mmCIF file of C-alpha atoms in Angstrom:
data_model
loop_
_atom_site.group_PDB
_atom_site.id
_atom_site.type_symbol
_atom_site.label_atom_id
_atom_site.label_comp_id
_atom_site.label_asym_id
_atom_site.label_seq_id
_atom_site.Cartn_x
_atom_site.Cartn_y
_atom_site.Cartn_z
ATOM 1 C CA MET A 26 15.628 26.844 -40.538
ATOM 2 C CA THR A 27 13.372 25.031 -38.392
ATOM 3 C CA MET A 28 12.014 21.504 -38.537
ATOM 4 C CA GLU A 29 8.902 20.194 -36.738
ATOM 5 C CA ILE A 30 8.670 16.856 -34.916
ATOM 6 C CA ALA A 31 5.625 15.926 -36.979
ATOM 7 C CA GLU A 32 7.548 16.357 -40.212
ATOM 8 C CA LEU A 33 10.536 14.217 -38.969
ATOM 9 C CA ASP A 34 7.824 11.685 -37.805
ATOM 10 C CA ALA A 35 6.180 11.555 -41.217
ATOM 11 C CA PHE A 36 9.553 11.351 -42.933
ATOM 12 C CA LYS A 37 10.914 8.490 -40.953
ATOM 13 C CA ALA A 38 7.502 6.614 -41.250
ATOM 14 C CA ILE A 39 7.744 6.716 -45.066
ATOM 15 C CA VAL A 40 11.306 5.296 -44.811
ATOM 16 C CA ASP A 41 10.306 2.623 -42.240
ATOM 17 C CA TYR A 42 7.063 1.451 -44.036
ATOM 18 C CA GLY A 43 8.055 1.935 -47.587
ATOM 19 C CA SER A 44 5.338 4.209 -48.726
ATOM 20 C CA VAL A 45 3.183 7.303 -48.049
ATOM 21 C CA THR A 46 0.307 5.137 -47.888
ATOM 22 C CA GLN A 47 1.724 2.807 -45.121
ATOM 23 C CA ALA A 48 3.154 5.809 -43.359
ATOM 24 C CA ALA A 49 -0.374 7.359 -43.271
ATOM 25 C CA ILE A 50 -1.912 4.195 -41.952
ATOM 26 C CA ARG A 51 0.663 3.830 -39.225
ATOM 27 C CA LEU A 52 0.530 7.420 -38.109
ATOM 28 C CA ASN A 53 -3.410 7.380 -38.518
ATOM 29 C CA ARG A 54 -3.105 10.474 -40.749
ATOM 30 C CA ALA A 55 -4.500 11.176 -44.272
ATOM 31 C CA GLN A 56 -2.148 10.557 -47.134
ATOM 32 C CA SER A 57 -2.407 14.156 -48.202
ATOM 33 C CA SER A 58 -1.245 15.263 -44.790
ATOM 34 C CA ILE A 59 1.803 13.087 -44.909
ATOM 35 C CA SER A 60 2.553 14.282 -48.363
ATOM 36 C CA PHE A 61 2.115 17.937 -47.337
ATOM 37 C CA ARG A 62 4.478 17.447 -44.410
ATOM 38 C CA ILE A 63 7.297 15.973 -46.615
ATOM 39 C CA LYS A 64 6.844 18.765 -49.201
ATOM 40 C CA THR A 65 7.088 21.319 -46.283
ATOM 41 C CA LEU A 66 10.118 19.638 -44.896
ATOM 42 C CA GLU A 67 11.938 19.590 -48.283
ATOM 43 C CA SER A 68 11.073 23.270 -48.720
ATOM 44 C CA ARG A 69 12.467 24.073 -45.358
ATOM 45 C CA LEU A 70 15.735 22.131 -46.006
ATOM 46 C CA ASP A 71 15.821 23.200 -49.613
ATOM 47 C CA THR A 72 16.638 19.757 -50.725
ATOM 48 C CA LYS A 73 15.091 16.626 -52.132
ATOM 49 C CA LEU A 74 14.773 13.813 -49.818
ATOM 50 C CA PHE A 75 13.150 11.075 -51.975
ATOM 51 C CA GLU A 76 13.418 10.073 -55.477
ATOM 52 C CA ARG A 77 10.027 9.084 -56.885
ATOM 53 C CA SER A 78 9.602 6.419 -59.581
ATOM 54 C CA GLY A 79 7.099 3.902 -60.746
ATOM 55 C CA ARG A 80 8.371 1.383 -58.352
ATOM 56 C CA GLY A 81 8.027 3.530 -55.450
ATOM 57 C CA ILE A 82 10.203 6.052 -53.626
ATOM 58 C CA THR A 83 13.888 5.854 -52.482
ATOM 59 C CA MET A 84 15.933 8.141 -50.362
ATOM 60 C CA THR A 85 18.468 10.525 -51.816
ATOM 61 C CA ALA A 86 21.832 10.884 -50.224
ATOM 62 C CA GLN A 87 20.486 13.906 -48.198
ATOM 63 C CA GLY A 88 17.470 11.715 -47.133
ATOM 64 C CA LYS A 89 19.780 9.076 -45.809
ATOM 65 C CA GLU A 90 21.798 11.622 -43.960
ATOM 66 C CA LEU A 91 18.643 13.259 -42.474
ATOM 67 C CA TYR A 92 17.215 9.678 -41.608
ATOM 68 C CA ALA A 93 20.013 9.152 -39.207
ATOM 69 C CA TYR A 94 19.496 12.502 -37.484
ATOM 70 C CA ALA A 95 15.645 12.090 -37.402
ATOM 71 C CA SER A 96 15.887 8.662 -35.709
ATOM 72 C CA GLN A 97 18.123 10.072 -32.939
ATOM 73 C CA ILE A 98 15.768 13.141 -32.539
ATOM 74 C CA LEU A 99 12.629 11.205 -32.379
ATOM 75 C CA GLU A 100 14.106 8.649 -29.916
ATOM 76 C CA LEU A 101 15.182 11.526 -27.560
ATOM 77 C CA VAL A 102 11.659 13.028 -27.883
ATOM 78 C CA ALA A 103 10.145 9.646 -26.875
ATOM 79 C CA ARG A 104 12.437 9.251 -23.879
ATOM 80 C CA ALA A 105 11.705 12.803 -22.908
ATOM 81 C CA GLN A 106 7.992 12.130 -23.006
ATOM 82 C CA ALA A 107 8.357 8.871 -21.048
ATOM 83 C CA SER A 108 10.508 10.434 -18.466
ATOM 84 C CA LEU A 109 8.131 13.210 -17.868
ATOM 85 C CA SER A 110 5.108 10.874 -17.821
ATOM 86 C CA GLN A 111 6.926 8.699 -15.234
ATOM 87 C CA ALA A 112 7.726 11.730 -13.168
ATOM 88 C CA LYS A 113 4.018 12.853 -13.186
ATOM 89 C CA THR A 114 3.023 9.275 -12.105
ATOM 90 C CA GLU A 115 5.630 9.263 -9.354
ATOM 91 C CA THR A 116 3.915 12.090 -7.541
ATOM 92 C CA ARG A 117 1.359 9.413 -6.403
ATOM 93 C CA VAL A 118 2.101 7.541 -3.268
ATOM 94 C CA ARG A 119 0.171 4.406 -1.898
ATOM 95 C CA LEU A 120 0.584 4.647 1.874
ATOM 96 C CA GLY A 121 -0.494 2.074 4.446
ATOM 97 C CA VAL A 122 -1.102 3.080 8.083
ATOM 98 C CA ILE A 123 -2.030 1.035 11.146
ATOM 99 C CA GLU A 124 -5.624 1.645 12.389
ATOM 100 C CA ASN A 125 -4.788 3.514 15.582
ATOM 101 C CA LEU A 126 -3.388 6.317 13.686
ATOM 102 C CA THR A 127 -6.761 7.046 12.161
ATOM 103 C CA ILE A 128 -8.058 7.703 15.599
ATOM 104 C CA THR A 129 -5.066 9.262 17.567
ATOM 105 C CA ARG A 130 -3.313 11.079 14.735
ATOM 106 C CA GLN A 131 -6.048 12.365 12.394
ATOM 107 C CA ASN A 132 -4.266 15.778 12.010
ATOM 108 C CA LEU A 133 -1.166 13.958 10.725
ATOM 109 C CA LEU A 134 -3.038 11.843 8.230
ATOM 110 C CA GLN A 135 -5.204 14.785 7.075
ATOM 111 C CA SER A 136 -1.953 16.830 6.609
ATOM 112 C CA ILE A 137 -0.379 13.887 4.685
ATOM 113 C CA VAL A 138 -3.333 13.730 2.210
ATOM 114 C CA ALA A 139 -3.239 17.601 1.898
ATOM 115 C CA ASN A 140 0.508 17.895 1.861
ATOM 116 C CA PRO A 141 2.188 20.944 0.236
ATOM 117 C CA GLU A 142 4.728 18.807 -1.707
ATOM 118 C CA GLY A 143 2.119 18.230 -4.326
ATOM 119 C CA LEU A 144 1.952 14.362 -3.754
ATOM 120 C CA ALA A 145 -1.209 12.457 -4.300
ATOM 121 C CA VAL A 146 -1.290 10.205 -1.430
ATOM 122 C CA ASP A 147 -3.693 7.192 -1.434
ATOM 123 C CA VAL A 148 -4.138 5.804 2.223
ATOM 124 C CA SER A 149 -4.864 2.206 3.126
ATOM 125 C CA ILE A 150 -5.597 0.916 6.630
ATOM 126 C CA GLY A 151 -4.387 -2.333 8.046
ATOM 127 C CA ASN A 152 -2.292 -3.994 10.770
ATOM 128 C CA THR A 153 1.579 -3.954 10.871
ATOM 129 C CA GLN A 154 2.109 -7.419 9.442
ATOM 130 C CA SER A 155 -0.405 -7.265 6.519
ATOM 131 C CA LEU A 156 0.870 -3.725 5.518
ATOM 132 C CA LEU A 157 4.446 -4.949 5.440
ATOM 133 C CA LYS A 158 3.335 -7.918 3.281
ATOM 134 C CA ASP A 159 1.689 -5.446 0.896
ATOM 135 C CA LEU A 160 4.748 -3.345 0.778
ATOM 136 C CA GLU A 161 6.836 -6.267 -0.008
ATOM 137 C CA ALA A 162 4.586 -7.372 -2.810
ATOM 138 C CA GLY A 163 4.677 -3.787 -4.345
ATOM 139 C CA LYS A 164 1.113 -3.053 -3.586
ATOM 140 C CA LEU A 165 2.195 -0.104 -1.351
ATOM 141 C CA ASP A 166 5.038 2.406 -1.601
ATOM 142 C CA ALA A 167 5.407 3.090 2.040
ATOM 143 C CA VAL A 168 3.820 2.137 5.454
ATOM 144 C CA ILE A 169 3.525 3.734 8.928
ATOM 145 C CA VAL A 170 3.684 0.661 11.219
ATOM 146 C CA GLY A 171 4.836 -0.641 14.620
ATOM 147 C CA ALA A 172 8.722 -0.608 14.763
ATOM 148 C CA GLY A 173 10.840 -3.864 14.695
ATOM 149 C CA PHE A 174 9.084 -5.878 12.074
ATOM 150 C CA ALA A 175 10.335 -4.490 8.723
ATOM 151 C CA PRO A 176 13.046 -6.469 6.922
ATOM 152 C CA ALA A 177 16.510 -4.888 7.071
ATOM 153 C CA HIS A 178 16.505 -3.835 3.288
ATOM 154 C CA TYR A 179 13.910 -1.180 3.978
ATOM 155 C CA ARG A 180 14.545 2.232 5.132
ATOM 156 C CA ARG A 181 13.005 2.754 8.604
ATOM 157 C CA VAL A 182 12.539 6.098 10.189
ATOM 158 C CA THR A 183 11.350 6.442 13.864
ATOM 159 C CA LEU A 184 8.266 8.807 14.214
ATOM 160 C CA PHE A 185 6.755 8.472 17.642
ATOM 161 C CA ASN A 186 6.549 6.451 20.869
ATOM 162 C CA ASP A 187 3.236 5.810 22.553
ATOM 163 C CA PRO A 188 2.986 4.519 26.124
ATOM 164 C CA LEU A 189 0.588 1.480 26.577
ATOM 165 C CA ALA A 190 -1.658 0.690 29.432
ATOM 166 C CA LEU A 191 -4.089 -1.990 30.468
ATOM 167 C CA ILE A 192 -7.773 -0.925 30.499
ATOM 168 C CA TYR A 193 -10.755 -2.608 31.930
ATOM 169 C CA SER A 194 -14.288 -1.823 32.761
ATOM 170 C CA ALA A 195 -15.330 0.780 35.356
ATOM 171 C CA THR A 196 -17.922 -1.704 36.622
ATOM 172 C CA GLN A 197 -15.301 -4.131 37.701
ATOM 173 C CA PRO A 198 -13.366 -4.041 41.035
ATOM 174 C CA ALA A 199 -10.117 -1.972 40.898
ATOM 175 C CA ILE A 200 -6.988 -3.975 40.126
ATOM 176 C CA GLU A 201 -3.856 -3.029 42.016
ATOM 177 C CA ASP A 202 -1.453 -5.817 41.187
ATOM 178 C CA LEU A 203 -0.312 -6.755 37.681
ATOM 179 C CA LYS A 204 -0.543 -10.535 38.548
ATOM 180 C CA ALA A 205 -4.204 -10.063 39.039
ATOM 181 C CA PHE A 206 -4.822 -9.904 35.375
ATOM 182 C CA SER A 207 -3.937 -13.604 35.142
ATOM 183 C CA GLY A 208 -7.011 -15.556 34.305
ATOM 184 C CA GLN A 209 -8.833 -12.607 32.605
ATOM 185 C CA VAL A 210 -10.108 -12.502 29.090
ATOM 186 C CA PHE A 211 -7.866 -10.340 27.010
ATOM 187 C CA LEU A 212 -9.170 -8.495 23.917
ATOM 188 C CA VAL A 213 -6.986 -7.541 20.998
ATOM 189 C CA ASN A 214 -7.631 -5.484 17.839
ATOM 190 C CA SER A 215 -5.762 -7.911 15.725
ATOM 191 C CA ARG A 216 -3.379 -10.699 16.471
ATOM 192 C CA ARG A 217 -1.151 -9.460 13.620
ATOM 193 C CA SER A 218 -0.839 -5.969 15.095
ATOM 194 C CA ALA A 219 2.542 -4.593 16.435
ATOM 195 C CA SER A 220 1.180 -4.516 20.082
ATOM 196 C CA GLN A 221 0.620 -8.209 20.068
ATOM 197 C CA ARG A 222 4.393 -8.529 20.675
ATOM 198 C CA ASN A 223 4.072 -6.185 23.600
ATOM 199 C CA LEU A 224 1.170 -8.396 24.927
ATOM 200 C CA ASP A 225 3.258 -11.606 24.614
ATOM 201 C CA GLU A 226 6.045 -9.905 26.488
ATOM 202 C CA LEU A 227 3.599 -8.654 29.256
ATOM 203 C CA PHE A 228 2.335 -12.299 29.721
ATOM 204 C CA LEU A 229 5.902 -13.547 29.986
ATOM 205 C CA MET A 230 7.369 -10.913 32.254
ATOM 206 C CA GLY A 231 4.213 -10.368 34.378
ATOM 207 C CA ASN A 232 3.687 -14.142 34.767
ATOM 208 C CA ILE A 233 0.116 -13.667 33.381
ATOM 209 C CA THR A 234 -1.854 -16.609 31.836
ATOM 210 C CA PRO A 235 -5.001 -15.254 30.073
ATOM 211 C CA GLU A 236 -8.160 -17.106 30.227
ATOM 212 C CA LYS A 237 -8.410 -16.469 26.499
ATOM 213 C CA ILE A 238 -7.606 -14.042 23.794
ATOM 214 C CA ILE A 239 -10.429 -12.559 21.724
ATOM 215 C CA GLU A 240 -9.661 -10.749 18.471
ATOM 216 C CA CYS A 241 -12.111 -7.840 17.922
ATOM 217 C CA GLY A 242 -11.096 -6.594 14.576
ATOM 218 C CA SER A 243 -11.414 -2.910 15.329
ATOM 219 C CA TYR A 244 -10.796 -0.411 18.060
ATOM 220 C CA PRO A 245 -14.361 0.705 18.464
ATOM 221 C CA LEU A 246 -15.616 -2.826 18.945
ATOM 222 C CA LEU A 247 -12.670 -3.564 21.349
ATOM 223 C CA PHE A 248 -13.501 -0.545 23.489
ATOM 224 C CA SER A 249 -17.161 -1.279 23.394
ATOM 225 C CA ASN A 250 -16.355 -4.875 24.733
ATOM 226 C CA VAL A 251 -14.039 -3.403 27.418
ATOM 227 C CA ILE A 252 -16.612 -0.942 28.690
ATOM 228 C CA ASN A 253 -19.176 -3.797 28.835
ATOM 229 C CA GLY A 254 -16.916 -5.934 30.908
ATOM 230 C CA VAL A 255 -16.125 -8.532 28.358
ATOM 231 C CA GLY A 256 -12.354 -8.439 28.997
ATOM 232 C CA VAL A 257 -9.322 -6.321 29.397
ATOM 233 C CA ALA A 258 -7.010 -4.891 26.689
ATOM 234 C CA LEU A 259 -3.519 -3.449 26.186
ATOM 235 C CA VAL A 260 -3.913 -0.220 24.190
ATOM 236 C CA PRO A 261 -1.951 2.970 23.433
ATOM 237 C CA LEU A 262 -2.981 5.571 26.027
ATOM 238 C CA SER A 263 -3.586 8.038 23.274
ATOM 239 C CA LEU A 264 -6.652 5.837 22.188
ATOM 240 C CA VAL A 265 -8.457 5.961 25.654
ATOM 241 C CA ASP A 266 -9.605 9.598 25.442
ATOM 242 C CA SER A 267 -10.678 9.146 21.737
ATOM 243 C CA CYS A 268 -12.517 5.910 22.120
ATOM 244 C CA CYS A 269 -14.307 6.309 25.384
ATOM 245 C CA ARG A 270 -15.153 8.577 28.314
ATOM 246 C CA SER A 271 -12.763 8.388 31.141
ATOM 247 C CA GLU A 272 -15.556 7.249 33.611
ATOM 248 C CA GLN A 273 -16.254 4.229 31.440
ATOM 249 C CA VAL A 274 -12.892 2.366 31.989
ATOM 250 C CA GLN A 275 -10.106 2.154 34.570
ATOM 251 C CA THR A 276 -6.494 2.236 33.491
ATOM 252 C CA TYR A 277 -3.531 0.234 34.802
ATOM 253 C CA PHE A 278 -0.368 1.981 33.991
ATOM 254 C CA LEU A 279 2.657 -0.158 32.942
ATOM 255 C CA LYS A 280 6.419 0.062 33.381
ATOM 256 C CA GLY A 281 9.024 -1.984 31.461
ATOM 257 C CA SER A 282 9.999 -2.875 27.874
ATOM 258 C CA TYR A 283 6.452 -3.849 26.981
ATOM 259 C CA ALA A 284 4.954 -0.505 28.194
ATOM 260 C CA SER A 285 5.385 1.527 24.925
ATOM 261 C CA LEU A 286 4.758 1.131 21.244
ATOM 262 C CA THR A 287 7.168 2.741 18.752
ATOM 263 C CA THR A 288 5.936 3.681 15.300
ATOM 264 C CA GLU A 289 7.976 4.017 12.226
ATOM 265 C CA PHE A 290 7.780 5.037 8.574
ATOM 266 C CA VAL A 291 9.089 2.318 6.385
ATOM 267 C CA PHE A 292 9.871 2.463 2.602
ATOM 268 C CA PHE A 293 12.209 1.192 -0.052
ATOM 269 C CA ASP A 294 14.707 3.834 -0.585
ATOM 270 C CA HIS A 295 15.575 3.791 -4.359
ATOM 271 C CA PRO A 296 16.932 6.528 -6.476
ATOM 272 C CA GLY A 297 14.450 5.748 -9.272
ATOM 273 C CA LYS A 298 11.471 6.288 -6.790
ATOM 274 C CA PRO A 299 12.189 9.511 -4.827
ATOM 275 C CA THR A 300 8.539 10.067 -3.869
ATOM 276 C CA PRO A 301 8.292 7.801 -0.839
ATOM 277 C CA ARG A 302 11.431 9.443 0.597
ATOM 278 C CA ALA A 303 10.001 12.891 -0.069
ATOM 279 C CA LEU A 304 6.846 11.899 1.884
ATOM 280 C CA ALA A 305 8.944 10.300 4.722
ATOM 281 C CA GLN A 306 10.870 13.545 4.947
ATOM 282 C CA TRP A 307 7.622 15.604 5.066
ATOM 283 C CA VAL A 308 6.082 13.339 7.748
ATOM 284 C CA LEU A 309 9.281 13.564 9.841
ATOM 285 C CA ASP A 310 9.228 17.384 9.662
ATOM 286 C CA PHE A 311 5.591 17.532 10.503
ATOM 287 C CA GLU A 312 6.048 15.334 13.662
ATOM 288 C CA LYS A 313 9.478 16.551 14.837
ATOM 289 C CA PRO A 314 10.543 19.821 13.084
ATOM 290 C CA ALA A 315 13.708 20.160 15.013
ATOM 291 C CA ARG A 316 15.041 16.821 13.806
ATOM 292 C CA SER A 317 17.744 16.618 11.238
ATOM 293 C CA PRO A 318 17.208 15.839 7.617
ATOM 294 C CA LEU A 319 16.215 12.266 6.742
ATOM 295 C CA MET A 320 19.857 11.496 5.747
ATOM 296 C CA ALA A 321 20.833 11.498 9.284
ATOM 297 C CA THR A 322 17.819 9.873 10.784
ATOM 298 C CA ALA A 323 17.621 6.434 9.110
ATOM 299 C CA GLY A 324 16.689 3.429 11.228
#
């Protein structure tokens, strides 16, 4: 003996809504279809489920017993459908990344989008603080940003460490002393970027007072201004080869706590949302295959 879900659905709808007519309306089916399913169900069970009279229909004792089981079965089916639908939805990840990664680590981002885990990754570009704000607001599922800014309740996984350097136009006289940068115009991509903290520390530790700070809004514009002698900039060394020719700028290499920028993967590690964690592990494996599983690498 077998029973179909559609038959149980029709049976329960008749009980819940009081008639075949109302059941047909609620299920968006023809009355004849509902009646046929009930007759088929009664035939399968070899029992009457309803007593029919001029005042309508009432359940038999067997019908009342079946109703309890049908309610449980249909509830389990609904839960299973919802769970599977959620699992399918959870394969999509909204990832925010800082702009310099779109230039210096295109291979990583391309691999993230085409990852073999079956994750559909939507990538947004921004600065560290704005991306963390969107993560906090639930607009993003994970971010790759400068380290040290994310609140403690997020999972933080260190990815890479980039050396920073000061660059200035090749048309300007060479600068041999860090203090000589005092009085210069400094160019930044964004005042809300992670490297702004490095720049502030550079000013403090190097006893540098800039003439002014100009926000450029993008690295291409920043490098164009540097090349044309508008000002100097503190940038990841990995950007220099990508954004200009070596003969267009001069580089002043730095030492100290402000001389590098650490980047980390940040997400909310929740059992009900395993997808960001799966992406974090995949990125970690891509960047540093020899590292331990994510369980042992949390920040």
